[in-house]
Amino acid sequence: MKVFSTILFTFSLSALPGLAVDYKTDVLPIMKERCWDCHANETKVKGNLALDDLEEVRDYQIGKYNIIRPGNSAESNFVERLLLDSGDTDFMPRKAEALPKKEIETIQKWIDAGAIIDRENMTEDEAERVKEMSGGPSEPSAGEFLTWMNREGKEIEARFLSVADGKVKLLLKNGKQYDVPISSLSGASVEQAKKLAGK
Ligand code: HEC
């Protein structure tokens, strides 16, 4: 197991920087500062848009044909309005200055990452969306570098080559081949090897 102890990779599926934006933490504060006079139950609700009612935003304003289209900020009316010329009748925030570019980018990022309201409290729909956006539960494929873990929890990245005589043959990134006894692999890695071997 020398290789496992010398080559250590930390690997995390959620390590997509900048994508873990949600409404509650990142967008709501912007809304509070810029849109509250006209779009909150605690003040006034214009255009039927109450940005402080998180459930309503989630259930009625976010969707494929709604003003906030998950994964598609470019076609979200919500964003389009922010980008209009301030003289345009549809421009938001009405009668105020355009949002700073950075705030608009945060909103775009939020929508493009799936327009999740609260990442710590996702609905089934939202969880499904996040899964889809991250490429879904992709099947392991023989041509790519995958993560392999041994029973002690140590990980390497390697390409699958074959299984024979109780050993998995892997190709490491440095080009070297490496035989790993199946018995030393974690359950998930054994499954992965079986799938790749077509068994
Ligand atoms: C001074 C009041 C005012 C402020 C501030 C304001 N809005 Fe509005 N907003 C309105 C009015 C009035 C309407 C309804 C008329 C219309 O659709 O243009 C509206 C409508 C909208 C709609 C369309 C809703 C729909 O269902 O079609 C969106 C989206 C919107 N506002 C977003 C925002 C955002 C985001 C902000 C903050 C950045 C904001 N507004 C700030 C007055 C305001």
Coordinates of C-alpha atoms and ligand atoms in Angstrom, one line a residue:
M1 CA 0.0 0.0 0.0
K2 CA 2.9 2.3 -0.4
V3 CA 1.3 4.4 -3.2
F4 CA -1.8 4.9 -1.1
S5 CA 0.2 6.4 1.7
T6 CA 2.5 8.5 -0.5
I7 CA 0.0 9.9 -2.9
L8 CA -2.8 11.6 -1.0
F9 CA -5.6 13.5 -2.6
T10 CA -8.3 15.3 -0.9
F11 CA -11.4 15.1 -2.9
S12 CA -14.8 16.7 -2.4
L13 CA -17.8 16.9 -4.6
S14 CA -18.9 20.2 -3.2
A15 CA -15.6 21.8 -3.9
L16 CA -16.9 24.0 -6.7
P17 CA -15.9 27.4 -5.7
G18 CA -18.4 30.1 -6.0
L19 CA -21.3 27.8 -6.7
A20 CA -22.6 27.3 -3.3
V21 CA -24.7 30.5 -3.4
D22 CA -28.2 30.6 -1.9
Y23 CA -31.0 33.2 -1.7
K24 CA -31.1 33.4 2.1
T25 CA -27.4 34.1 2.6
D26 CA -26.3 35.9 -0.5
V27 CA -29.3 37.4 -2.3
L28 CA -31.7 38.3 0.4
P29 CA -29.4 41.0 1.9
I30 CA -29.2 42.7 -1.5
M31 CA -32.9 42.6 -1.9
K32 CA -33.4 44.1 1.5
E33 CA -31.2 47.0 0.6
R34 CA -32.5 47.6 -2.9
C35 CA -36.0 46.3 -3.3
W36 CA -37.6 46.4 0.1
D37 CA -39.7 49.6 -0.3
C38 CA -41.8 47.9 -3.0
H39 CA -41.4 44.2 -2.7
A40 CA -41.8 43.0 0.9
N41 CA -44.8 42.1 2.9
E42 CA -43.6 44.2 5.8
T43 CA -43.7 47.3 3.5
K44 CA -45.4 47.2 0.1
V45 CA -45.9 44.4 -2.5
K46 CA -45.7 45.8 -6.0
G47 CA -46.0 43.6 -9.1
N48 CA -47.1 40.7 -6.9
L49 CA -43.5 40.1 -5.9
A50 CA -42.8 39.7 -2.2
L51 CA -39.1 39.1 -1.9
D52 CA -39.3 38.5 1.9
D53 CA -41.6 35.5 1.5
L54 CA -39.1 32.8 0.9
E55 CA -41.7 30.1 0.2
E56 CA -43.5 32.2 -2.2
V57 CA -40.4 33.1 -4.1
R58 CA -39.4 29.4 -4.2
D59 CA -42.8 28.1 -5.3
Y60 CA -44.1 30.9 -7.6
Q61 CA -41.2 33.0 -8.8
I62 CA -38.7 30.3 -9.6
G63 CA -39.2 27.9 -12.4
K64 CA -38.6 27.1 -16.0
Y65 CA -41.2 29.7 -17.2
N66 CA -41.1 32.1 -14.3
I67 CA -39.1 35.3 -13.7
I68 CA -36.3 33.3 -12.1
R69 CA -35.2 30.4 -14.3
P70 CA -32.8 28.0 -12.5
G71 CA -29.6 27.6 -14.4
N72 CA -30.5 30.4 -16.8
S73 CA -29.9 33.8 -15.5
A74 CA -29.6 35.2 -19.1
E75 CA -33.3 34.5 -19.7
S76 CA -34.5 35.4 -16.3
N77 CA -36.7 38.5 -16.4
F78 CA -35.6 39.1 -12.8
V79 CA -32.1 39.8 -14.1
E80 CA -33.0 41.3 -17.4
R81 CA -34.8 44.1 -15.5
L82 CA -31.7 44.9 -13.5
L83 CA -29.6 45.2 -16.6
L84 CA -31.9 47.6 -18.5
D85 CA -31.1 51.2 -19.0
S86 CA -32.4 53.0 -16.0
G87 CA -34.7 55.1 -18.2
D88 CA -36.5 52.0 -19.4
T89 CA -40.0 51.5 -17.9
D90 CA -39.3 48.0 -16.9
F91 CA -36.0 48.8 -15.1
M92 CA -35.6 47.7 -11.5
P93 CA -35.1 49.0 -8.9
R94 CA -37.7 51.5 -9.9
K95 CA -36.8 55.1 -9.4
A96 CA -33.4 54.2 -8.0
E97 CA -29.9 53.5 -9.1
A98 CA -28.9 50.4 -10.9
L99 CA -27.4 47.7 -8.7
P100 CA -23.6 47.6 -8.6
K101 CA -22.2 45.0 -11.0
K102 CA -21.0 42.8 -8.2
E103 CA -24.5 42.5 -6.8
I104 CA -25.9 41.6 -10.1
E105 CA -23.2 39.0 -10.6
T106 CA -24.1 37.5 -7.2
I107 CA -27.7 37.2 -8.4
Q108 CA -26.7 35.7 -11.7
K109 CA -24.4 33.2 -10.0
W110 CA -27.2 32.3 -7.7
I111 CA -29.6 31.6 -10.5
D112 CA -27.0 29.8 -12.6
A113 CA -26.2 27.5 -9.7
G114 CA -29.9 26.4 -9.5
A115 CA -31.6 29.3 -7.6
I116 CA -31.6 27.5 -4.3
I117 CA -33.4 29.3 -1.5
D118 CA -31.7 27.8 1.5
R119 CA -28.9 25.3 1.0
E120 CA -29.2 24.0 4.5
N121 CA -32.9 23.2 4.0
M122 CA -33.5 22.1 0.5
T123 CA -36.7 20.8 -0.8
E124 CA -36.7 17.6 -2.9
D125 CA -37.0 19.7 -6.1
E126 CA -34.1 21.8 -5.1
A127 CA -31.9 18.8 -4.2
E128 CA -32.8 17.3 -7.6
R129 CA -31.9 20.5 -9.3
V130 CA -28.5 20.7 -7.6
K131 CA -27.9 17.1 -8.7
E132 CA -28.8 17.8 -12.3
M133 CA -26.7 21.0 -12.4
S134 CA -23.6 19.2 -11.1
G135 CA -23.9 16.7 -13.9
G136 CA -26.0 14.2 -12.1
P137 CA -24.9 10.9 -10.6
S138 CA -22.6 10.2 -13.5
E139 CA -21.6 6.6 -14.2
P140 CA -17.9 6.0 -13.8
S141 CA -16.2 5.7 -17.1
A142 CA -13.0 3.8 -17.9
G143 CA -11.4 6.7 -19.8
E144 CA -11.3 9.1 -16.9
F145 CA -9.4 9.6 -13.7
L146 CA -11.6 8.5 -10.8
T147 CA -11.1 8.5 -7.1
W148 CA -10.2 5.2 -5.4
M149 CA -10.2 4.7 -1.7
N150 CA -8.7 2.0 0.3
R151 CA -10.1 0.6 3.5
E152 CA -8.1 3.0 5.6
G153 CA -9.8 5.9 3.8
K154 CA -6.8 7.0 1.8
E155 CA -7.6 8.2 -1.7
I156 CA -5.8 8.3 -5.0
E157 CA -6.9 9.3 -8.4
A158 CA -6.3 6.8 -11.2
R159 CA -7.7 5.4 -14.4
F160 CA -9.2 1.9 -14.4
L161 CA -7.5 -0.5 -16.7
S162 CA -8.6 -4.0 -15.8
V163 CA -9.4 -6.5 -13.0
A164 CA -7.6 -9.9 -12.9
D165 CA -6.5 -12.3 -10.2
G166 CA -8.2 -10.4 -7.4
K167 CA -6.4 -7.2 -8.4
V168 CA -7.5 -4.0 -10.0
K169 CA -5.0 -2.6 -12.4
L170 CA -5.0 1.2 -12.3
L171 CA -3.1 3.9 -14.2
L172 CA -1.8 6.7 -12.1
K173 CA -1.4 10.2 -13.3
N174 CA 2.3 9.9 -13.4
G175 CA 1.8 7.2 -16.0
K176 CA 2.7 4.3 -13.8
Q177 CA 0.5 1.2 -13.5
Y178 CA -0.4 0.0 -10.2
D179 CA -2.1 -3.3 -9.0
V180 CA -4.4 -3.0 -6.1
P181 CA -5.7 -6.1 -4.3
I182 CA -9.5 -5.8 -4.4
S183 CA -9.6 -6.9 -0.8
S184 CA -7.8 -3.7 0.2
L185 CA -10.3 -1.3 -1.4
S186 CA -13.3 0.4 0.2
G187 CA -16.8 -0.9 -0.5
A188 CA -17.5 1.9 -2.9
S189 CA -14.3 1.4 -4.8
V190 CA -15.0 -2.3 -5.1
E191 CA -18.4 -1.4 -6.6
Q192 CA -16.7 1.1 -8.9
A193 CA -14.3 -1.6 -10.1
K194 CA -17.1 -4.1 -10.7
K195 CA -19.0 -1.6 -12.8
L196 CA -16.0 -0.7 -14.9
A197 CA -15.2 -4.3 -15.4
G198 CA -18.8 -4.9 -16.5
K199 CA -19.5 -7.4 -13.8
Ligands
HEC1 C1 -40.0 52.1 -6.0 C2 -40.7 50.8 -6.1 C3 -39.9 49.6 -6.6 C4 -38.6 49.2 -6.2 C5 -37.6 49.9 -5.3 C6 -38.4 48.0 -6.9 N1 -39.5 47.6 -7.7 FE1 -39.8 46.0 -8.7 N2 -41.6 46.6 -9.3 C7 -42.2 47.7 -8.9 C8 -43.5 47.9 -9.5 C9 -44.5 49.0 -9.4 C10 -43.7 46.7 -10.3 C11 -44.9 46.3 -11.1 C12 -44.9 46.9 -12.4 C13 -43.9 46.2 -13.4 O1 -44.0 45.0 -13.5 O2 -43.1 46.9 -13.9 C14 -42.5 45.9 -10.1 C15 -42.3 44.7 -10.7 C16 -41.1 43.9 -10.6 C17 -40.9 42.7 -11.2 C18 -41.9 42.0 -12.1 C19 -42.7 41.0 -11.4 C20 -43.5 40.1 -12.3 O3 -44.1 39.1 -11.7 O4 -43.5 40.3 -13.5 C21 -39.7 42.3 -10.9 C22 -39.0 41.0 -11.3 C23 -39.1 43.3 -10.0 N3 -40.0 44.3 -9.8 C24 -37.9 43.2 -9.4 C25 -37.4 44.1 -8.6 C26 -36.1 44.0 -7.9 C27 -35.2 42.8 -8.0 C28 -35.9 45.1 -7.2 C29 -34.7 45.5 -6.4 C30 -33.4 45.4 -7.0 C31 -37.1 46.0 -7.4 N4 -37.9 45.3 -8.2 C32 -37.3 47.2 -6.8 C33 -41.7 48.7 -8.1 C34 -40.4 48.6 -7.5

